[in-house]
Amino acid sequence: MSDVSAVKAALKSQVIETPSWGYGNSGTRFKVFAQAGVPRDPYEKLADAAQVHRYTGVAPKVSLHIPWDRVEDYPALTRHAQDLGLRIGTINSNVFQDDDFKLGSVTHPDPTVRRKAVDHLLECVDIMDATGSPDLKLWFSDGTNYPGQDSITGRQDRLSEALAEVYERLGEDQRMLLEYKLFEPAFYTTDVPDWGTSYAHCLKLGPKAKVVVDTGHHAPGTNIEFIVAFLLREGKLGAFDFNSRFYADDDLMAGAADPFQLFRIMHEVVAGGGLEARTDVNFMLDQCHNIEAKIPAVIRSVTNVQEATAKALLIDTDALAAAQRAGDVLAANGVLMDAYNTDVRPLLAELREEIGLDRDPFGAYLASGNQERIAVDRVGGEQAGWGA
Amino acid sequence: MSDVSAVKAALKSQVIETPSWGYGNSGTRFKVFAQAGVPRDPYEKLADAAQVHRYTGVAPKVSLHIPWDRVEDYPALTRHAQDLGLRIGTINSNVFQDDDFKLGSVTHPDPTVRRKAVDHLLECVDIMDATGSPDLKLWFSDGTNYPGQDSITGRQDRLSEALAEVYERLGEDQRMLLEYKLFEPAFYTTDVPDWGTSYAHCLKLGPKAKVVVDTGHHAPGTNIEFIVAFLLREGKLGAFDFNSRFYADDDLMAGAADPFQLFRIMHEVVAGGGLEARTDVNFMLDQCHNIEAKIPAVIRSVTNVQEATAKALLIDTDALAAAQRAGDVLAANGVLMDAYNTDVRPLLAELREEIGLDRDPFGAYLASGNQERIAVDRVGGEQAGWGA
Amino acid sequence: MSDVSAVKAALKSQVIETPSWGYGNSGTRFKVFAQAGVPRDPYEKLADAAQVHRYTGVAPKVSLHIPWDRVEDYPALTRHAQDLGLRIGTINSNVFQDDDFKLGSVTHPDPTVRRKAVDHLLECVDIMDATGSPDLKLWFSDGTNYPGQDSITGRQDRLSEALAEVYERLGEDQRMLLEYKLFEPAFYTTDVPDWGTSYAHCLKLGPKAKVVVDTGHHAPGTNIEFIVAFLLREGKLGAFDFNSRFYADDDLMAGAADPFQLFRIMHEVVAGGGLEARTDVNFMLDQCHNIEAKIPAVIRSVTNVQEATAKALLIDTDALAAAQRAGDVLAANGVLMDAYNTDVRPLLAELREEIGLDRDPFGAYLASGNQERIAVDRVGGEQAGWGA
Amino acid sequence: MSDVSAVKAALKSQVIETPSWGYGNSGTRFKVFAQAGVPRDPYEKLADAAQVHRYTGVAPKVSLHIPWDRVEDYPALTRHAQDLGLRIGTINSNVFQDDDFKLGSVTHPDPTVRRKAVDHLLECVDIMDATGSPDLKLWFSDGTNYPGQDSITGRQDRLSEALAEVYERLGEDQRMLLEYKLFEPAFYTTDVPDWGTSYAHCLKLGPKAKVVVDTGHHAPGTNIEFIVAFLLREGKLGAFDFNSRFYADDDLMAGAADPFQLFRIMHEVVAGGGLEARTDVNFMLDQCHNIEAKIPAVIRSVTNVQEATAKALLIDTDALAAAQRAGDVLAANGVLMDAYNTDVRPLLAELREEIGLDRDPFGAYLASGNQERIAVDRVGGEQAGWGA
């Protein structure tokens, strides 16, 4: 697709969903460094998300995390979002921070704990109903730390049962997105460790269950774009959690550690129809801005995803297909690299101008004074973080 | 299962299949070091396999590799095996050593090459018919070295089509075992890179298609025993290719690099019924003895698998289940480690004595003089290796 | 060394140092699960360490962590340790939990922050003077999360300068142990990421500076025993931080994830004279017992290290050397595996009995009722953890 | 350095050395696919290297590999190179392909084998004398496959001794470059597995001994640019072996797998003075073009290195330093990314035009008809490969 107007149209239609928790404090097990101006409640998180959308124009959706974003009145929160030009995106469940979940949630050996976990998931579907959220994202930290600690098979049985109960509860237009992760916080087995496990469960559950690919959740050396292409071919790619990493689940800004990988992923997305409405792929960020300012970090992440998408859209697909058919390795690779080596920042600047935005979202945000304003305004109260 | 006689019975019934190519020369891309006494043809390879069975008593099956083991008269080869107390096991296809396969075999962009590859696979089924082999093992080196080189999705389509044609050709009691491998010889994408891909294809093909787990074919950090447990639960574990590694697909002797991992794998096998006839799991070795003497290396590998199996069978499953139910992490881990820390060599020595074998297969083979004999006898001709 | 009495003598002389923080609460960035009976202050941590020593007989030393173990009166704490049959081991500095250290401590771009960090390290030497601690252990979380964030070379210059100042402050019999770690909490560069970096700095500092090998701090696939052998040969191995991992710095119980690796490490220790007093290698544990009971987990870790050491001592070194000289790969490997496959638990039980201990430290501790006692006694106050 | 003319001057002075073996056939242990037109002898390899230099203008040096490039008359070969506008670069020793070296070369347990290996290395210095080569590159495949196979420490002693003897033989202006590699072909220990080991030996040898960084020889997750910066700071970076990889030592074209990493490496090179004559860093390629045409693949690799260098030179170092000093993580990262995201192809095209070359080396070579010519001309004889 090398027609520039088609490229621009595709870029304009892309929606990138930002996570409410990305605006709060986060850190490692060693330390959470607090930052000035961090939101104290879900309303302030939405205000920050609105800043990102204001300057990028492609981030109107916000993921919530329950219980971190629990409020009394969800319709009020939803209206607040709408007033800010936003809508509620994915509801993220959290069954890993209650003391009862030390040895697992939906896969815990004790049925009482499992009941509590499933009830939380069902509550999340209630919140979907109340907010209009289309997607329930399930990430389970469940697993074990030591060989022998629990039965791998037994835990799969319990997982299966829990997923089925929640799936049944979903409405017509609601989806279940099942995330996988190699390790952390579990250090021996994880109950949904890889895409194969998630895929196998989703297949049994039915068409409303899809796989989430978090770009930081793989073993070293895993070819993520292969998984993306495979799942798209199977109609089972539900969403991305974009972030980047050099080592493990580092949760750095998308595109920061390996921009070429992000480009290759977006190439498979484009090739597999993942930008088209019919495939319904949700492009979410899931990051931790431990040491950098949060709103600008989210803006940079959004523009990094856009740049990778633009490059992928610029690939000369006819030339690529011809070289592939001919078995011309260097020519085919060359077609891809031509697109990657292109500086797409001018194209994106132009596109923003066309829709009334500043050419440079990062610079415009910094110049807006918002960062200084929230640092002054948001004093007192408890800053939002992973624990609250 | 801590009843010693039941443990012994299970160990006696275990069959470990050895690979014909494990008796030939092998090496790395840097050098193949030739060894004295290496077989020159499939008949001599079977003779070596018979040595392993003679001293271990549990290795009556031999995998063949086509074309390395191509002969004029398969019934004659089969009778030769029977005369040696052996039977023909798995037929391994090879669609990676013909110049036509430089860019792939069943996934090659050119349909002529694909036809040639599929024809080879069908020939392998003919050889199964002729030898009584129950299993066709498919490993594809197919993949790409550079981003853009070929379409990931297109290659899946071609793979799917080829597998379906071969599956159709299988007889009533013949199975297709689909192996996966992260990388090597392909260095960017591999067309069947992980268990999820193999599983998804097998699922579509039908009940005769099963997954092979080669213990050296995973990304660093992959929990192999999880995959084993998962596939057993799904009825999709067809076979193992046992070997071990510290880094990549090092193909060292099974149990040499991480005996505890081998034990954990065998624990899942035992727990999931994988030692029982109904699950029909094939325990194969697939190794390269680059610098060590080959027959003794295979004997040590067989006994390493036996020792891991014995330890797994010694686990006090009642105590384990009770500790798991109680959420007693240290107790559950302790039950497992008690079995692992047991020295099972006396038990296995006793068991061998009961069936008329020497207590020490490795020592007995070395004392037999066979190694010196073949070094003298097998002079001249061309030694068997990966290329011939 | 296969003379049993010599093996026992070596085992009796081995000292394993336990970490005060291993008795407190710990967890991942997702959650710290509190446990009943966890100590509230350094005095109670010492009481727990005394339990471990009481049942194992080889753990008389305790590492302190400053500021977590800061007290008003160090001589009083030291006397308390002595009353419990213990002595103060290594002093661990902490320059990673103050808000000022968000972008580094001794390598921070701002000299004011560096001064603060170095002052803390000097305070730790004061505490060594006050407690009789022989070793200062330095672990720096310093590094960067994003390419470009800071100058790699500039940070090395600052590191060098800080280390030199602290080295100068050391007394005659005090050592500096410099730890390295691949990543976490820094996710792009770490200022002391590998043994080479630590070694190069220690070499310049002088004979009192030595390298610490934390068994969880390496890239996947790293051969840790090679590093151990190399450093012993260079006289630069100062200490171990034992723990184990399947993935990253999981901090599981030593020997839990890869007991064969622990054995191989102890083999190099024994071979390189690391058990002898002259080499002064400090065998420390550094673990996080996130989900298992802490005192019994430390006991198991101690006995795991002992078992690995016992096996290493049982290697028939004459037979090994002969096989190595002869280039007999299988024989040499066989000698090693014979020792590894030996069940050394009876030997260790006997040894404990000889020095008046229970044959089974883990069981004896559980039977003692201490775990129930502390759960009742230690109610109220603030439980010790990484943050306090 | 953002002054364009200074950037161009730096780029014009960069020399990239290409490897004679990169023009020959290569492959994996599974198969070497032969290609039409591959050179049959060192003279033809030089002719191919001359093609690369003709179109890129920066590749006048060629590495030789002994014995693959052994000739009767080295002065004649040297004159042949000069006639082609080339000069002989590094001499690469090969002590891994003789049957005697199965268990090692300079670290072999048998002194006779060690003598043979050292003699080969001394012969390589003779060839340096005869060809004017300034650098001896030592890569040892030496190591072990199984725990216990040989003494790690003993092998270090032997390595040390061999290196010292060869170092003594070096002339005034000759250097020894010691390469390290994590694994392959050795699968348990490698005698020079990491930069720390190479550095420690070079330090003892003296100023003529330096470390070679092969970009494919590290454990997963290793931060290569850190090593580069560290070695430059210590004055111990001798050379690069550029190539790229997704998994292990894949030997793909430089910049093909992770162009951002190559950029980060070149950033450290530039920052540490590595482009300046005084630091004498040798920029070599060491690649295997298993499936792609060789001369064009080398051309692309050269231009990939140039593009990464150009981007590194374009970094606004003042802005970078200011952001780093201010601790502005996002600004500092932004300065780096601005340079990386720049399309430097026009700049390089312009630069080539200035020195009388075609703007597009890859296209110009393909259009020259050389590839077709050599395919026709070079029929018969034995194609060059790793074994000949």
Short mmCIF file of N, CA and C in Angstrom, two decimals, chain D residues 238-333:
data_model
loop_
_atom_site.label_atom_id
_atom_site.label_comp_id
_atom_site.label_asym_id
_atom_site.label_seq_id
_atom_site.Cartn_x
_atom_site.Cartn_y
_atom_site.Cartn_z
N GLY D 238 39.86 -4.06 20.24
CA GLY D 238 40.71 -4.20 19.06
C GLY D 238 39.94 -4.18 17.76
N ALA D 239 38.80 -4.85 17.76
CA ALA D 239 38.09 -5.02 16.49
C ALA D 239 36.66 -5.50 16.72
N PHE D 240 35.89 -5.33 15.65
CA PHE D 240 34.55 -5.93 15.59
C PHE D 240 34.54 -7.04 14.56
N ASP D 241 33.77 -8.06 14.83
CA ASP D 241 33.28 -8.96 13.80
C ASP D 241 31.80 -8.66 13.69
N PHE D 242 31.44 -7.91 12.68
CA PHE D 242 30.02 -7.56 12.54
C PHE D 242 29.24 -8.67 11.83
N ASN D 243 28.06 -8.89 12.31
CA ASN D 243 27.06 -9.76 11.69
C ASN D 243 25.81 -9.58 12.55
N SER D 244 24.76 -10.31 12.29
CA SER D 244 23.62 -10.13 13.18
C SER D 244 22.91 -11.44 13.40
N ARG D 245 22.06 -11.45 14.37
CA ARG D 245 21.41 -12.70 14.75
C ARG D 245 20.09 -12.43 15.48
N PHE D 246 19.19 -13.38 15.31
CA PHE D 246 17.97 -13.39 16.10
C PHE D 246 18.08 -14.38 17.27
N TYR D 247 18.92 -15.40 17.14
CA TYR D 247 18.92 -16.48 18.12
C TYR D 247 20.31 -16.73 18.71
N ALA D 248 21.16 -17.38 17.94
CA ALA D 248 22.49 -17.71 18.45
C ALA D 248 23.52 -17.03 17.55
N ASP D 249 24.52 -17.75 17.11
CA ASP D 249 25.53 -17.13 16.23
C ASP D 249 25.06 -17.30 14.78
N ASP D 250 23.97 -16.62 14.44
CA ASP D 250 23.30 -16.86 13.16
C ASP D 250 24.11 -16.34 11.97
N ASP D 251 25.01 -15.41 12.22
CA ASP D 251 25.89 -14.88 11.17
C ASP D 251 25.14 -14.27 10.00
N LEU D 252 24.03 -13.64 10.28
CA LEU D 252 23.27 -12.93 9.23
C LEU D 252 23.99 -11.61 8.89
N MET D 253 23.53 -10.96 7.83
CA MET D 253 24.12 -9.68 7.43
C MET D 253 24.06 -8.67 8.59
N ALA D 254 25.12 -7.93 8.76
CA ALA D 254 25.16 -6.90 9.81
C ALA D 254 23.96 -5.96 9.66
N GLY D 255 23.32 -5.67 10.75
CA GLY D 255 22.20 -4.73 10.72
C GLY D 255 20.89 -5.34 10.26
N ALA D 256 20.91 -6.61 9.88
CA ALA D 256 19.67 -7.21 9.35
C ALA D 256 18.68 -7.56 10.46
N ALA D 257 19.17 -7.99 11.59
CA ALA D 257 18.27 -8.47 12.64
C ALA D 257 17.90 -7.37 13.62
N ASP D 258 18.81 -6.48 13.91
CA ASP D 258 18.53 -5.45 14.90
C ASP D 258 19.31 -4.18 14.55
N PRO D 259 18.78 -3.44 13.58
CA PRO D 259 19.51 -2.23 13.15
C PRO D 259 19.66 -1.20 14.26
N PHE D 260 18.73 -1.20 15.21
CA PHE D 260 18.82 -0.25 16.31
C PHE D 260 20.01 -0.60 17.22
N GLN D 261 20.24 -1.88 17.41
CA GLN D 261 21.40 -2.29 18.20
C GLN D 261 22.69 -1.86 17.52
N LEU D 262 22.76 -2.05 16.21
CA LEU D 262 23.97 -1.65 15.48
C LEU D 262 24.20 -0.15 15.64
N PHE D 263 23.12 0.60 15.58
CA PHE D 263 23.21 2.05 15.81
C PHE D 263 23.72 2.37 17.21
N ARG D 264 23.20 1.69 18.20
CA ARG D 264 23.63 1.95 19.58
C ARG D 264 25.11 1.62 19.75
N ILE D 265 25.53 0.52 19.11
CA ILE D 265 26.95 0.15 19.17
C ILE D 265 27.78 1.26 18.52
N MET D 266 27.36 1.72 17.35
CA MET D 266 28.15 2.75 16.66
C MET D 266 28.12 4.06 17.44
N HIS D 267 27.04 4.30 18.16
CA HIS D 267 27.01 5.48 19.03
C HIS D 267 28.12 5.40 20.09
N GLU D 268 28.29 4.25 20.68
CA GLU D 268 29.35 4.11 21.69
C GLU D 268 30.72 4.19 21.04
N VAL D 269 30.84 3.65 19.83
CA VAL D 269 32.11 3.75 19.11
C VAL D 269 32.46 5.20 18.89
N VAL D 270 31.51 5.95 18.38
CA VAL D 270 31.76 7.37 18.13
C VAL D 270 32.07 8.09 19.43
N ALA D 271 31.24 7.84 20.45
CA ALA D 271 31.42 8.53 21.73
C ALA D 271 32.77 8.20 22.37
N GLY D 272 33.24 6.98 22.15
CA GLY D 272 34.49 6.57 22.79
C GLY D 272 35.72 6.78 21.91
N GLY D 273 35.54 7.48 20.80
CA GLY D 273 36.70 7.77 19.95
C GLY D 273 37.08 6.62 19.02
N GLY D 274 36.21 5.65 18.89
CA GLY D 274 36.54 4.45 18.12
C GLY D 274 36.65 4.66 16.62
N LEU D 275 36.19 5.81 16.14
CA LEU D 275 36.36 6.09 14.71
C LEU D 275 37.69 6.80 14.45
N GLU D 276 38.33 7.23 15.51
CA GLU D 276 39.59 7.96 15.34
C GLU D 276 40.76 7.00 15.18
N ALA D 277 41.74 7.44 14.37
CA ALA D 277 42.87 6.57 14.04
C ALA D 277 43.59 6.08 15.29
N ARG D 278 43.70 6.97 16.29
CA ARG D 278 44.49 6.63 17.48
C ARG D 278 43.99 5.37 18.21
N THR D 279 42.66 5.10 18.12
CA THR D 279 42.14 3.95 18.86
C THR D 279 42.30 2.65 18.07
N ASP D 280 42.53 2.78 16.77
CA ASP D 280 42.86 1.62 15.94
C ASP D 280 41.86 0.48 16.06
N VAL D 281 40.58 0.79 15.96
CA VAL D 281 39.54 -0.24 15.99
C VAL D 281 39.32 -0.74 14.56
N ASN D 282 39.37 -2.03 14.40
CA ASN D 282 39.21 -2.64 13.08
C ASN D 282 37.75 -3.08 12.90
N PHE D 283 37.09 -2.53 11.89
CA PHE D 283 35.68 -2.85 11.65
C PHE D 283 35.57 -3.96 10.61
N MET D 284 35.45 -5.17 11.10
CA MET D 284 35.40 -6.31 10.19
C MET D 284 33.99 -6.87 10.11
N LEU D 285 33.70 -7.48 8.98
CA LEU D 285 32.49 -8.30 8.86
C LEU D 285 32.90 -9.75 9.07
N ASP D 286 32.02 -10.53 9.66
CA ASP D 286 32.24 -11.98 9.74
C ASP D 286 30.87 -12.63 9.62
N GLN D 287 30.53 -13.03 8.42
CA GLN D 287 29.15 -13.44 8.15
C GLN D 287 29.10 -14.70 7.31
N CYS D 288 27.94 -15.30 7.26
CA CYS D 288 27.69 -16.47 6.41
C CYS D 288 26.49 -16.18 5.54
N HIS D 289 26.69 -16.13 4.27
CA HIS D 289 25.55 -15.87 3.39
C HIS D 289 25.05 -17.20 2.86
N ASN D 290 24.32 -17.91 3.72
CA ASN D 290 23.92 -19.29 3.42
C ASN D 290 22.95 -19.40 2.25
N ILE D 291 22.03 -18.45 2.18
CA ILE D 291 20.97 -18.61 1.17
C ILE D 291 20.89 -17.43 0.22
N GLU D 292 21.60 -16.36 0.50
CA GLU D 292 21.52 -15.18 -0.36
C GLU D 292 22.82 -15.06 -1.16
N ALA D 293 22.75 -14.35 -2.27
CA ALA D 293 23.93 -14.13 -3.11
C ALA D 293 24.98 -13.39 -2.30
N LYS D 294 26.23 -13.79 -2.46
CA LYS D 294 27.24 -13.37 -1.50
C LYS D 294 27.77 -11.95 -1.69
N ILE D 295 28.19 -11.61 -2.89
CA ILE D 295 28.74 -10.26 -3.08
C ILE D 295 27.71 -9.18 -2.74
N PRO D 296 26.49 -9.29 -3.26
CA PRO D 296 25.50 -8.27 -2.88
C PRO D 296 25.19 -8.27 -1.39
N ALA D 297 25.26 -9.43 -0.76
CA ALA D 297 25.00 -9.48 0.68
C ALA D 297 26.10 -8.75 1.45
N VAL D 298 27.32 -8.86 0.97
CA VAL D 298 28.41 -8.14 1.63
C VAL D 298 28.24 -6.64 1.40
N ILE D 299 27.85 -6.28 0.18
CA ILE D 299 27.61 -4.85 -0.09
C ILE D 299 26.54 -4.30 0.84
N ARG D 300 25.45 -5.03 0.95
CA ARG D 300 24.39 -4.54 1.86
C ARG D 300 24.90 -4.43 3.30
N SER D 301 25.69 -5.38 3.73
CA SER D 301 26.22 -5.34 5.10
C SER D 301 27.09 -4.11 5.30
N VAL D 302 27.93 -3.82 4.31
CA VAL D 302 28.79 -2.65 4.41
C VAL D 302 27.94 -1.39 4.50
N THR D 303 26.92 -1.28 3.65
CA THR D 303 26.11 -0.06 3.68
C THR D 303 25.27 0.01 4.97
N ASN D 304 24.89 -1.15 5.49
CA ASN D 304 24.18 -1.14 6.78
C ASN D 304 25.09 -0.58 7.88
N VAL D 305 26.34 -0.99 7.89
CA VAL D 305 27.27 -0.45 8.90
C VAL D 305 27.45 1.04 8.68
N GLN D 306 27.57 1.44 7.42
CA GLN D 306 27.72 2.88 7.13
C GLN D 306 26.50 3.68 7.60
N GLU D 307 25.32 3.14 7.35
CA GLU D 307 24.11 3.87 7.75
C GLU D 307 24.04 4.02 9.27
N ALA D 308 24.39 2.95 9.98
CA ALA D 308 24.38 3.04 11.44
C ALA D 308 25.42 4.06 11.91
N THR D 309 26.57 4.07 11.26
CA THR D 309 27.62 5.02 11.63
C THR D 309 27.17 6.45 11.36
N ALA D 310 26.55 6.64 10.20
CA ALA D 310 26.08 7.98 9.84
C ALA D 310 25.07 8.49 10.88
N LYS D 311 24.14 7.63 11.26
CA LYS D 311 23.14 8.03 12.26
C LYS D 311 23.82 8.38 13.58
N ALA D 312 24.80 7.56 13.96
CA ALA D 312 25.51 7.83 15.22
C ALA D 312 26.23 9.16 15.16
N LEU D 313 26.78 9.47 13.98
CA LEU D 313 27.50 10.74 13.83
C LEU D 313 26.56 11.93 13.85
N LEU D 314 25.30 11.70 13.50
CA LEU D 314 24.32 12.79 13.44
C LEU D 314 23.74 13.16 14.80
N ILE D 315 24.03 12.36 15.81
CA ILE D 315 23.49 12.67 17.14
C ILE D 315 23.96 14.06 17.59
N ASP D 316 23.04 14.82 18.09
CA ASP D 316 23.35 16.16 18.60
C ASP D 316 23.96 15.99 19.99
N THR D 317 25.28 15.90 20.01
CA THR D 317 25.95 15.51 21.27
C THR D 317 25.81 16.57 22.36
N ASP D 318 25.73 17.83 21.98
CA ASP D 318 25.55 18.87 23.00
C ASP D 318 24.18 18.73 23.66
N ALA D 319 23.17 18.57 22.82
CA ALA D 319 21.82 18.41 23.37
C ALA D 319 21.73 17.15 24.21
N LEU D 320 22.41 16.11 23.75
CA LEU D 320 22.39 14.85 24.49
C LEU D 320 23.03 15.03 25.87
N ALA D 321 24.19 15.63 25.88
CA ALA D 321 24.90 15.81 27.15
C ALA D 321 24.09 16.70 28.10
N ALA D 322 23.46 17.73 27.55
CA ALA D 322 22.67 18.62 28.41
C ALA D 322 21.49 17.88 29.03
N ALA D 323 20.80 17.08 28.22
CA ALA D 323 19.65 16.31 28.74
C ALA D 323 20.11 15.30 29.77
N GLN D 324 21.25 14.68 29.53
CA GLN D 324 21.78 13.69 30.47
C GLN D 324 22.12 14.36 31.80
N ARG D 325 22.79 15.50 31.71
CA ARG D 325 23.15 16.22 32.94
C ARG D 325 21.92 16.62 33.72
N ALA D 326 20.87 17.01 32.99
CA ALA D 326 19.63 17.46 33.63
C ALA D 326 18.79 16.29 34.14
N GLY D 327 19.20 15.06 33.82
CA GLY D 327 18.39 13.91 34.23
C GLY D 327 17.05 13.86 33.51
N ASP D 328 17.00 14.44 32.32
CA ASP D 328 15.73 14.43 31.56
C ASP D 328 15.72 13.19 30.66
N VAL D 329 15.15 12.13 31.19
CA VAL D 329 15.19 10.82 30.53
C VAL D 329 14.59 10.88 29.14
N LEU D 330 13.41 11.49 29.03
CA LEU D 330 12.73 11.50 27.74
C LEU D 330 13.44 12.38 26.72
N ALA D 331 13.98 13.50 27.17
CA ALA D 331 14.68 14.38 26.24
C ALA D 331 15.96 13.70 25.73
N ALA D 332 16.70 13.08 26.63
CA ALA D 332 17.95 12.43 26.22
C ALA D 332 17.66 11.30 25.24
N ASN D 333 16.70 10.48 25.59
CA ASN D 333 16.30 9.40 24.67
C ASN D 333 15.82 9.97 23.34
#
